[in-house]
Amino acid sequence: MLDRIQKSADFIKSKTNLDFKVGIILGSGLGNLGEEIKSECTLSYNEIPNFPVSTVEGHSGKLILGTLEGIPVIALQGRFHYYEGYSLKETTFPVRVFKALGVETMLLSNASGGLNPDHEIGDLMVLTDHLHLFPDNPLRGKNYDELGPRFPDMSEPYANDLIEKSKELNEKFGLGLHYGIYAGTPGPTYETPAEYKYFRIIGADAVGMSTTAETIVAVHGGMKVFAVSVISDLGVEGKIVEISHEEVQEVAAKSGPKFSILFKEMVKLLAT
């Protein structure tokens, strides 16, 4: 594991002179922010030693090395999912590589189903906590002390100071942000009405098929995490309709301007 991480990191280092402190993962339909990154180098995942390959439409499968608002960032334009057949260790491997490259803060994004009656399609929800409902944990198995402790504390999975900063940005730019708990599930099926109801009962405000394992690995590695969901459909009783992946991508893309403002301003704050 350690050799594989180092090989990937060394390959990426050979392509750039930038010093990365911020890593970004762009979820379904949110890849347009990647176009705003002033790219020094773009790598297809299949070029990078040991990297998985994204197989999902709306996840372009590129690693972008460049600057956003003049600040060096490394971004995954498309992530890897458990439902594609990868293990959670594989889906989170890029987070390990980001840490090896010096990244200190991860900005994560996803498209999710809204469970809170206050949500509307197209809203942004900042994650304050999560429910990891996958049938596995990315830290299961041998622990490498070089990567993090055997039993990492998860009392603050999403950095409280960054959540507070987002509230200031929300007020300044009128982003209409919501705040809530995200339930991560294995997929690939969207939820049944009974499942939506169950997730709401156990405390979730939104549900999706990613993010929680990446957060666990980032926290294990000592990184801070800030994450945002685009509410792409509603799992609220009386508002549930048939949904497709194409529609999810369309909604996420329409929310792109607000999402871009939030992430660009957060990157600037992290550089101060």
Coordinates of N, CA, C and O in Angstrom, one line a residue, residues 40-170:
E40 N -2.1 23.5 -15.2 CA -0.7 23.4 -15.6 C -0.5 22.1 -16.3 O 0.3 21.9 -17.2
C41 N -1.3 21.1 -15.9 CA -1.2 19.7 -16.4 C -2.4 19.0 -16.1 O -3.0 19.1 -15.0
T42 N -3.0 18.2 -17.1 CA -4.1 17.4 -16.9 C -3.7 15.9 -17.2 O -3.2 15.7 -18.3
L43 N -4.0 15.0 -16.3 CA -3.7 13.6 -16.5 C -4.9 12.8 -16.5 O -5.8 12.9 -15.6
S44 N -5.0 11.9 -17.5 CA -6.1 10.9 -17.4 C -5.7 9.9 -16.3 O -4.6 9.6 -16.1
Y45 N -6.8 9.4 -15.7 CA -6.5 8.4 -14.6 C -5.7 7.2 -15.0 O -4.9 6.7 -14.3
N46 N -5.9 6.8 -16.3 CA -5.2 5.6 -16.7 C -3.7 5.8 -17.0 O -3.0 4.9 -17.2
E47 N -3.3 7.1 -16.9 CA -1.9 7.4 -17.0 C -1.1 7.3 -15.7 O 0.1 7.1 -15.7
I48 N -1.9 7.4 -14.6 CA -1.3 7.4 -13.3 C -1.1 6.0 -12.7 O -2.1 5.3 -12.6
P49 N 0.1 5.7 -12.3 CA 0.3 4.3 -11.8 C -0.6 4.1 -10.6 O -0.8 4.9 -9.7
N50 N -1.3 2.9 -10.6 CA -2.1 2.4 -9.5 C -3.4 3.1 -9.3 O -4.2 2.7 -8.5
F51 N -3.7 4.1 -10.2 CA -5.0 4.7 -10.0 C -6.2 3.9 -10.6 O -6.0 3.2 -11.6
P52 N -7.3 3.9 -10.0 CA -8.5 3.3 -10.6 C -8.9 4.1 -11.8 O -8.4 5.2 -12.0
V53 N -10.0 3.7 -12.5 CA -10.5 4.4 -13.7 C -12.0 4.6 -13.4 O -12.7 3.7 -13.1
S54 N -12.5 5.9 -13.6 CA -13.9 6.2 -13.4 C -14.7 5.6 -14.6 O -14.3 5.8 -15.7
T55 N -15.8 5.0 -14.3 CA -16.6 4.4 -15.4 C -18.0 5.0 -15.5 O -18.8 4.5 -16.3
V56 N -18.2 6.1 -14.8 CA -19.6 6.6 -14.7 C -19.7 7.9 -15.5 O -18.8 8.8 -15.5
E57 N -20.8 8.0 -16.3 CA -21.1 9.2 -17.1 C -21.2 10.4 -16.1 O -21.8 10.3 -15.1
G58 N -20.6 11.5 -16.5 CA -20.6 12.7 -15.6 C -19.4 12.8 -14.8 O -19.1 13.7 -14.0
H59 N -18.5 11.7 -14.8 CA -17.2 11.7 -14.1 C -16.2 11.5 -15.2 O -15.9 10.4 -15.7
S60 N -15.5 12.6 -15.6 CA -14.7 12.6 -16.8 C -13.4 11.8 -16.6 O -12.8 11.4 -17.6
G61 N -12.9 11.6 -15.4 CA -11.8 10.8 -15.2 C -10.5 11.5 -15.5 O -9.6 10.9 -16.1
K62 N -10.3 12.7 -15.0 CA -9.1 13.5 -15.2 C -8.6 14.0 -13.8 O -9.4 14.5 -13.0
L63 N -7.3 14.1 -13.7 CA -6.7 14.7 -12.5 C -6.1 16.1 -13.0 O -5.3 16.1 -14.0
I64 N -6.6 17.2 -12.4 CA -6.1 18.5 -12.8 C -5.2 19.1 -11.8 O -5.4 19.1 -10.6
L65 N -4.0 19.5 -12.3 CA -3.0 20.1 -11.5 C -2.9 21.6 -12.0 O -2.6 21.8 -13.2
G66 N -3.2 22.5 -11.1 CA -3.2 23.9 -11.6 C -3.5 24.9 -10.4 O -3.2 24.6 -9.3
T67 N -4.1 26.0 -10.8 CA -4.4 27.0 -9.8 C -5.9 27.5 -9.9 O -6.4 27.5 -11.0
L68 N -6.5 27.7 -8.8 CA -7.8 28.3 -8.8 C -7.8 29.5 -7.9 O -7.3 29.5 -6.8
E69 N -8.2 30.7 -8.6 CA -8.0 32.0 -7.9 C -6.6 32.2 -7.5 O -6.3 32.8 -6.5
G70 N -5.7 31.7 -8.3 CA -4.2 31.9 -8.1 C -3.6 31.0 -7.0 O -2.4 31.1 -6.8
I71 N -4.4 30.1 -6.5 CA -3.9 29.2 -5.4 C -3.8 27.8 -6.0 O -4.7 27.3 -6.7
P72 N -2.6 27.1 -5.8 CA -2.4 25.7 -6.3 C -3.5 24.8 -5.7 O -3.7 24.7 -4.5
V73 N -4.1 24.0 -6.7 CA -5.1 23.0 -6.3 C -4.8 21.7 -7.1 O -4.4 21.8 -8.2
I74 N -5.2 20.6 -6.5 CA -5.2 19.3 -7.3 C -6.6 18.8 -7.2 O -7.2 18.7 -6.1
A75 N -7.2 18.5 -8.4 CA -8.6 18.1 -8.4 C -8.9 16.9 -9.2 O -8.3 16.7 -10.3
L76 N -9.7 16.0 -8.6 CA -10.3 14.9 -9.3 C -11.5 15.3 -10.0 O -12.5 15.7 -9.4
Q77 N -11.5 15.3 -11.3 CA -12.7 15.6 -12.1 C -13.4 14.3 -12.4 O -13.3 13.7 -13.5
G78 N -14.1 13.8 -11.4 CA -14.7 12.5 -11.5 C -14.1 11.6 -10.4 O -12.9 11.5 -10.3
R79 N -15.0 10.9 -9.6 CA -14.5 10.1 -8.5 C -14.7 8.6 -8.9 O -15.2 8.2 -9.9
F80 N -14.4 7.7 -7.9 CA -14.6 6.3 -8.0 C -15.6 5.8 -7.0 O -15.7 6.4 -5.9
H81 N -16.4 4.9 -7.3 CA -17.6 4.5 -6.5 C -17.5 3.0 -6.2 O -17.1 2.2 -7.0
Y82 N -18.0 2.7 -5.0 CA -18.1 1.3 -4.5 C -19.0 0.4 -5.5 O -18.6 -0.7 -5.8
Y83 N -20.1 1.1 -6.0 CA -21.0 0.3 -6.9 C -20.3 0.0 -8.3 O -20.9 -0.9 -9.0
E84 N -19.2 0.6 -8.6 CA -18.5 0.2 -9.8 C -17.7 -1.1 -9.7 O -17.2 -1.6 -10.7
G85 N -17.7 -1.6 -8.5 CA -17.0 -2.8 -8.2 C -15.7 -2.7 -7.5 O -15.0 -3.6 -7.2
Y86 N -15.3 -1.4 -7.2 CA -14.1 -1.1 -6.5 C -14.3 -1.3 -5.0 O -15.4 -1.2 -4.5
S87 N -13.2 -1.7 -4.3 CA -13.3 -1.7 -2.8 C -13.2 -0.3 -2.3 O -12.8 0.6 -3.1
L88 N -13.6 -0.1 -1.1 CA -13.5 1.3 -0.5 C -12.1 1.7 -0.4 O -11.8 2.9 -0.4
K89 N -11.1 0.8 -0.2 CA -9.7 1.1 -0.2 C -9.3 1.7 -1.6 O -8.5 2.7 -1.7
E90 N -9.9 1.1 -2.7 CA -9.6 1.6 -4.0 C -10.2 3.0 -4.3 O -9.6 3.9 -4.9
T91 N -11.5 3.1 -3.9 CA -12.2 4.4 -4.2 C -11.5 5.5 -3.4 O -11.6 6.7 -3.9
T92 N -10.9 5.3 -2.3 CA -10.3 6.3 -1.5 C -8.8 6.5 -1.8 O -8.1 7.3 -1.2
F93 N -8.2 5.7 -2.7 CA -6.8 5.7 -2.9 C -6.3 7.1 -3.3 O -5.2 7.5 -2.8
P94 N -7.0 7.8 -4.2 CA -6.5 9.2 -4.5 C -6.4 10.1 -3.3 O -5.5 11.0 -3.3
V95 N -7.2 9.9 -2.3 CA -7.1 10.7 -1.1 C -5.8 10.5 -0.4 O -5.1 11.4 0.1
R96 N -5.4 9.2 -0.4 CA -4.0 8.8 0.2 C -2.9 9.5 -0.6 O -1.9 10.0 0.0
V97 N -3.1 9.5 -1.9 CA -2.1 10.1 -2.8 C -2.0 11.6 -2.6 O -0.9 12.2 -2.5
F98 N -3.2 12.3 -2.4 CA -3.2 13.7 -2.1 C -2.5 14.0 -0.9 O -1.7 15.0 -0.8
K99 N -2.7 13.2 0.2 CA -2.0 13.4 1.4 C -0.4 13.3 1.2 O 0.3 14.1 1.7
A100 N 0.0 12.3 0.4 CA 1.4 12.1 0.2 C 2.0 13.3 -0.6 O 3.2 13.6 -0.5
L101 N 1.1 14.1 -1.3 CA 1.6 15.2 -2.1 C 1.5 16.5 -1.2 O 1.9 17.6 -1.7
G102 N 1.1 16.4 0.0 CA 1.1 17.6 0.9 C -0.2 18.2 1.1 O -0.3 19.3 1.8
V103 N -1.3 17.7 0.6 CA -2.6 18.3 0.8 C -3.0 18.2 2.3 O -2.8 17.2 2.9
E104 N -3.5 19.4 2.7 CA -3.9 19.5 4.1 C -5.4 19.6 4.3 O -6.0 19.3 5.3
T105 N -6.1 20.0 3.2 CA -7.6 20.2 3.3 C -8.2 19.6 2.0 O -7.8 19.9 0.9
M106 N -9.3 18.8 2.2 CA -10.0 18.2 1.1 C -11.4 19.0 1.0 O -12.1 19.1 2.0
L107 N -11.7 19.4 -0.2 CA -13.0 19.9 -0.6 C -13.7 18.9 -1.4 O -13.3 18.6 -2.5
L108 N -14.8 18.3 -0.8 CA -15.6 17.2 -1.5 C -16.9 17.7 -2.0 O -17.5 18.6 -1.3
S109 N -17.4 17.2 -3.0 CA -18.8 17.5 -3.5 C -19.5 16.3 -4.0 O -18.8 15.3 -4.4
N110 N -20.8 16.4 -4.0 CA -21.6 15.3 -4.6 C -23.0 15.8 -5.0 O -23.4 16.9 -4.6
A111 N -23.7 14.9 -5.7 CA -25.1 15.1 -5.9 C -25.9 14.2 -5.1 O -25.5 13.0 -5.0
S112 N -26.9 14.6 -4.4 CA -27.6 13.7 -3.5 C -29.1 14.0 -3.5 O -29.6 15.0 -4.0
G113 N -29.8 13.0 -2.9 CA -31.3 13.2 -2.8 C -31.6 13.9 -1.5 O -31.1 13.5 -0.4
G114 N -32.4 14.9 -1.5 CA -32.8 15.7 -0.3 C -33.9 15.0 0.4 O -34.9 14.5 -0.1
L115 N -33.7 14.9 1.8 CA -34.6 14.2 2.7 C -35.3 15.2 3.6 O -36.4 14.9 4.2
N116 N -34.7 16.4 3.7 CA -35.3 17.4 4.6 C -36.4 18.2 3.8 O -36.2 18.6 2.7
P117 N -37.6 18.3 4.4 CA -38.7 19.0 3.7 C -38.4 20.4 3.3 O -39.0 21.0 2.5
D118 N -37.4 21.0 4.0 CA -37.0 22.4 3.7 C -36.2 22.5 2.4 O -35.9 23.6 1.9
H119 N -35.7 21.4 1.9 CA -34.9 21.4 0.7 C -35.7 21.5 -0.6 O -36.8 21.0 -0.7
E120 N -35.1 22.2 -1.6 CA -35.6 22.2 -2.9 C -34.6 21.7 -3.9 O -33.4 21.8 -3.6
I121 N -35.0 21.2 -5.0 CA -34.0 20.7 -6.0 C -33.1 21.9 -6.5 O -33.6 23.0 -6.7
G122 N -31.8 21.6 -6.5 CA -30.9 22.7 -6.9 C -30.2 23.4 -5.7 O -29.3 24.1 -5.9
D123 N -30.7 23.1 -4.5 CA -30.1 23.7 -3.3 C -28.8 23.1 -3.0 O -28.5 22.0 -3.4
L124 N -27.9 23.8 -2.3 CA -26.6 23.3 -1.8 C -26.7 23.0 -0.3 O -27.3 23.9 0.5
M125 N -26.2 21.9 0.1 CA -26.2 21.6 1.6 C -24.8 21.3 2.0 O -24.1 20.4 1.4
V126 N -24.3 22.0 3.0 CA -23.0 21.8 3.6 C -23.1 20.7 4.6 O -24.0 20.7 5.4
L127 N -22.2 19.7 4.5 CA -22.3 18.6 5.4 C -21.7 19.0 6.7 O -20.6 19.5 6.8
T128 N -22.5 18.7 7.8 CA -22.0 18.9 9.2 C -21.6 17.6 9.8 O -21.0 17.6 10.9
D129 N -22.1 16.4 9.3 CA -21.8 15.1 9.8 C -22.3 14.1 8.8 O -22.9 14.5 7.8
H130 N -22.0 12.8 9.1 CA -22.5 11.8 8.1 C -22.8 10.5 8.8 O -22.5 10.2 9.9
L131 N -23.6 9.7 8.0 CA -23.9 8.3 8.4 C -23.2 7.4 7.3 O -23.6 7.5 6.2
H132 N -22.2 6.6 7.7 CA -21.5 5.8 6.8 C -22.3 4.4 6.8 O -22.1 3.6 7.7
L133 N -23.1 4.2 5.7 CA -24.0 3.0 5.7 C -23.5 2.0 4.6 O -24.3 1.1 4.3
F134 N -22.2 2.1 4.2 CA -21.7 1.1 3.3 C -21.4 -0.2 4.1 O -21.2 -0.2 5.3
P135 N -21.4 -1.4 3.4 CA -21.1 -2.6 4.1 C -19.6 -2.9 4.5 O -19.2 -4.0 4.8
D136 N -18.8 -1.8 4.4 CA -17.4 -2.0 4.6 C -16.9 -0.6 5.1 O -17.6 0.4 5.0
N137 N -15.7 -0.6 5.6 CA -15.0 0.6 6.0 C -13.6 0.6 5.3 O -13.0 -0.4 5.3
P138 N -13.2 1.8 4.8 CA -12.0 1.9 4.1 C -10.8 1.6 4.9 O -9.7 1.3 4.4
L139 N -10.9 1.6 6.2 CA -9.8 1.4 7.1 C -9.7 -0.1 7.6 O -8.8 -0.4 8.4
R140 N -10.6 -0.9 7.2 CA -10.6 -2.3 7.6 C -9.4 -3.0 7.1 O -8.9 -2.7 6.0
G141 N -8.8 -3.8 7.9 CA -7.5 -4.5 7.5 C -6.3 -3.9 8.3 O -6.5 -3.2 9.2
K142 N -5.2 -4.3 7.8 CA -3.9 -3.8 8.4 C -3.9 -2.3 8.4 O -4.2 -1.6 7.4
N143 N -3.5 -1.7 9.6 CA -3.3 -0.3 9.7 C -1.8 0.1 9.5 O -1.0 -0.6 10.1
Y144 N -1.6 1.1 8.7 CA -0.2 1.6 8.5 C -0.1 2.9 9.4 O -0.8 3.9 9.1
D145 N 0.7 2.8 10.4 CA 0.9 4.0 11.3 C 1.3 5.2 10.5 O 1.1 6.3 10.9
E146 N 2.1 5.0 9.4 CA 2.5 6.1 8.5 C 1.3 6.9 7.9 O 1.4 8.0 7.6
L147 N 0.2 6.2 7.8 CA -1.0 6.8 7.2 C -2.0 7.4 8.2 O -2.7 8.3 7.9
G148 N -1.9 6.9 9.5 CA -2.9 7.4 10.5 C -3.0 6.3 11.6 O -2.5 5.2 11.5
P149 N -3.8 6.7 12.7 CA -3.9 5.8 13.8 C -4.9 4.6 13.5 O -5.7 4.7 12.7
R150 N -4.7 3.6 14.3 CA -5.6 2.4 14.2 C -7.0 2.8 14.4 O -7.9 2.3 13.7
F151 N -7.3 3.6 15.4 CA -8.7 4.0 15.8 C -8.8 5.5 15.7 O -8.7 6.2 16.7
P152 N -9.0 6.1 14.5 CA -9.1 7.5 14.4 C -10.4 8.1 15.0 O -11.5 7.5 14.9
D153 N -10.3 9.2 15.6 CA -11.4 9.9 16.2 C -12.2 10.5 15.1 O -11.7 11.1 14.2
M154 N -13.5 10.4 15.2 CA -14.4 11.0 14.1 C -15.5 11.9 14.7 O -16.6 12.1 14.2
S155 N -15.1 12.6 15.8 CA -16.0 13.5 16.5 C -16.2 14.8 15.7 O -17.2 15.5 15.9
E156 N -15.3 15.1 14.7 CA -15.4 16.2 13.9 C -15.1 15.9 12.4 O -14.0 16.3 11.9
P157 N -15.9 15.1 11.8 CA -15.6 14.6 10.4 C -15.4 15.8 9.4 O -14.6 15.7 8.5
Y158 N -16.3 16.8 9.6 CA -16.2 18.0 8.7 C -15.8 19.2 9.6 O -16.4 19.4 10.6
A159 N -14.8 19.9 9.1 CA -14.1 20.9 10.0 C -15.1 22.0 10.4 O -15.6 22.7 9.5
N160 N -15.3 22.2 11.7 CA -16.2 23.2 12.2 C -15.8 24.6 11.8 O -16.7 25.4 11.5
D161 N -14.5 24.9 11.7 CA -14.1 26.2 11.4 C -14.4 26.5 9.9 O -14.8 27.7 9.6
L162 N -14.3 25.5 9.0 CA -14.7 25.7 7.6 C -16.2 25.8 7.4 O -16.7 26.6 6.6
I163 N -16.9 25.1 8.2 CA -18.4 25.2 8.2 C -18.8 26.7 8.6 O -19.7 27.3 8.0
E164 N -18.2 27.2 9.6 CA -18.4 28.6 10.1 C -18.1 29.6 9.0 O -18.8 30.6 8.8
K165 N -16.9 29.3 8.3 CA -16.5 30.2 7.2 C -17.6 30.2 6.1 O -17.8 31.2 5.4
S166 N -18.1 29.0 5.8 CA -19.1 28.9 4.8 C -20.4 29.8 5.1 O -21.0 30.3 4.2
K167 N -20.7 29.9 6.4 CA -21.8 30.7 6.8 C -21.6 32.2 6.5 O -22.5 32.9 6.1
E168 N -20.4 32.6 6.6 CA -20.0 34.0 6.3 C -20.1 34.2 4.8 O -20.6 35.2 4.3
L169 N -19.7 33.2 4.0 CA -19.8 33.3 2.5 C -21.2 33.2 2.1 O -21.6 33.9 1.1
N170 N -22.0 32.4 2.8 CA -23.4 32.3 2.4 C -24.1 33.7 2.6 O -24.9 34.1 1.7

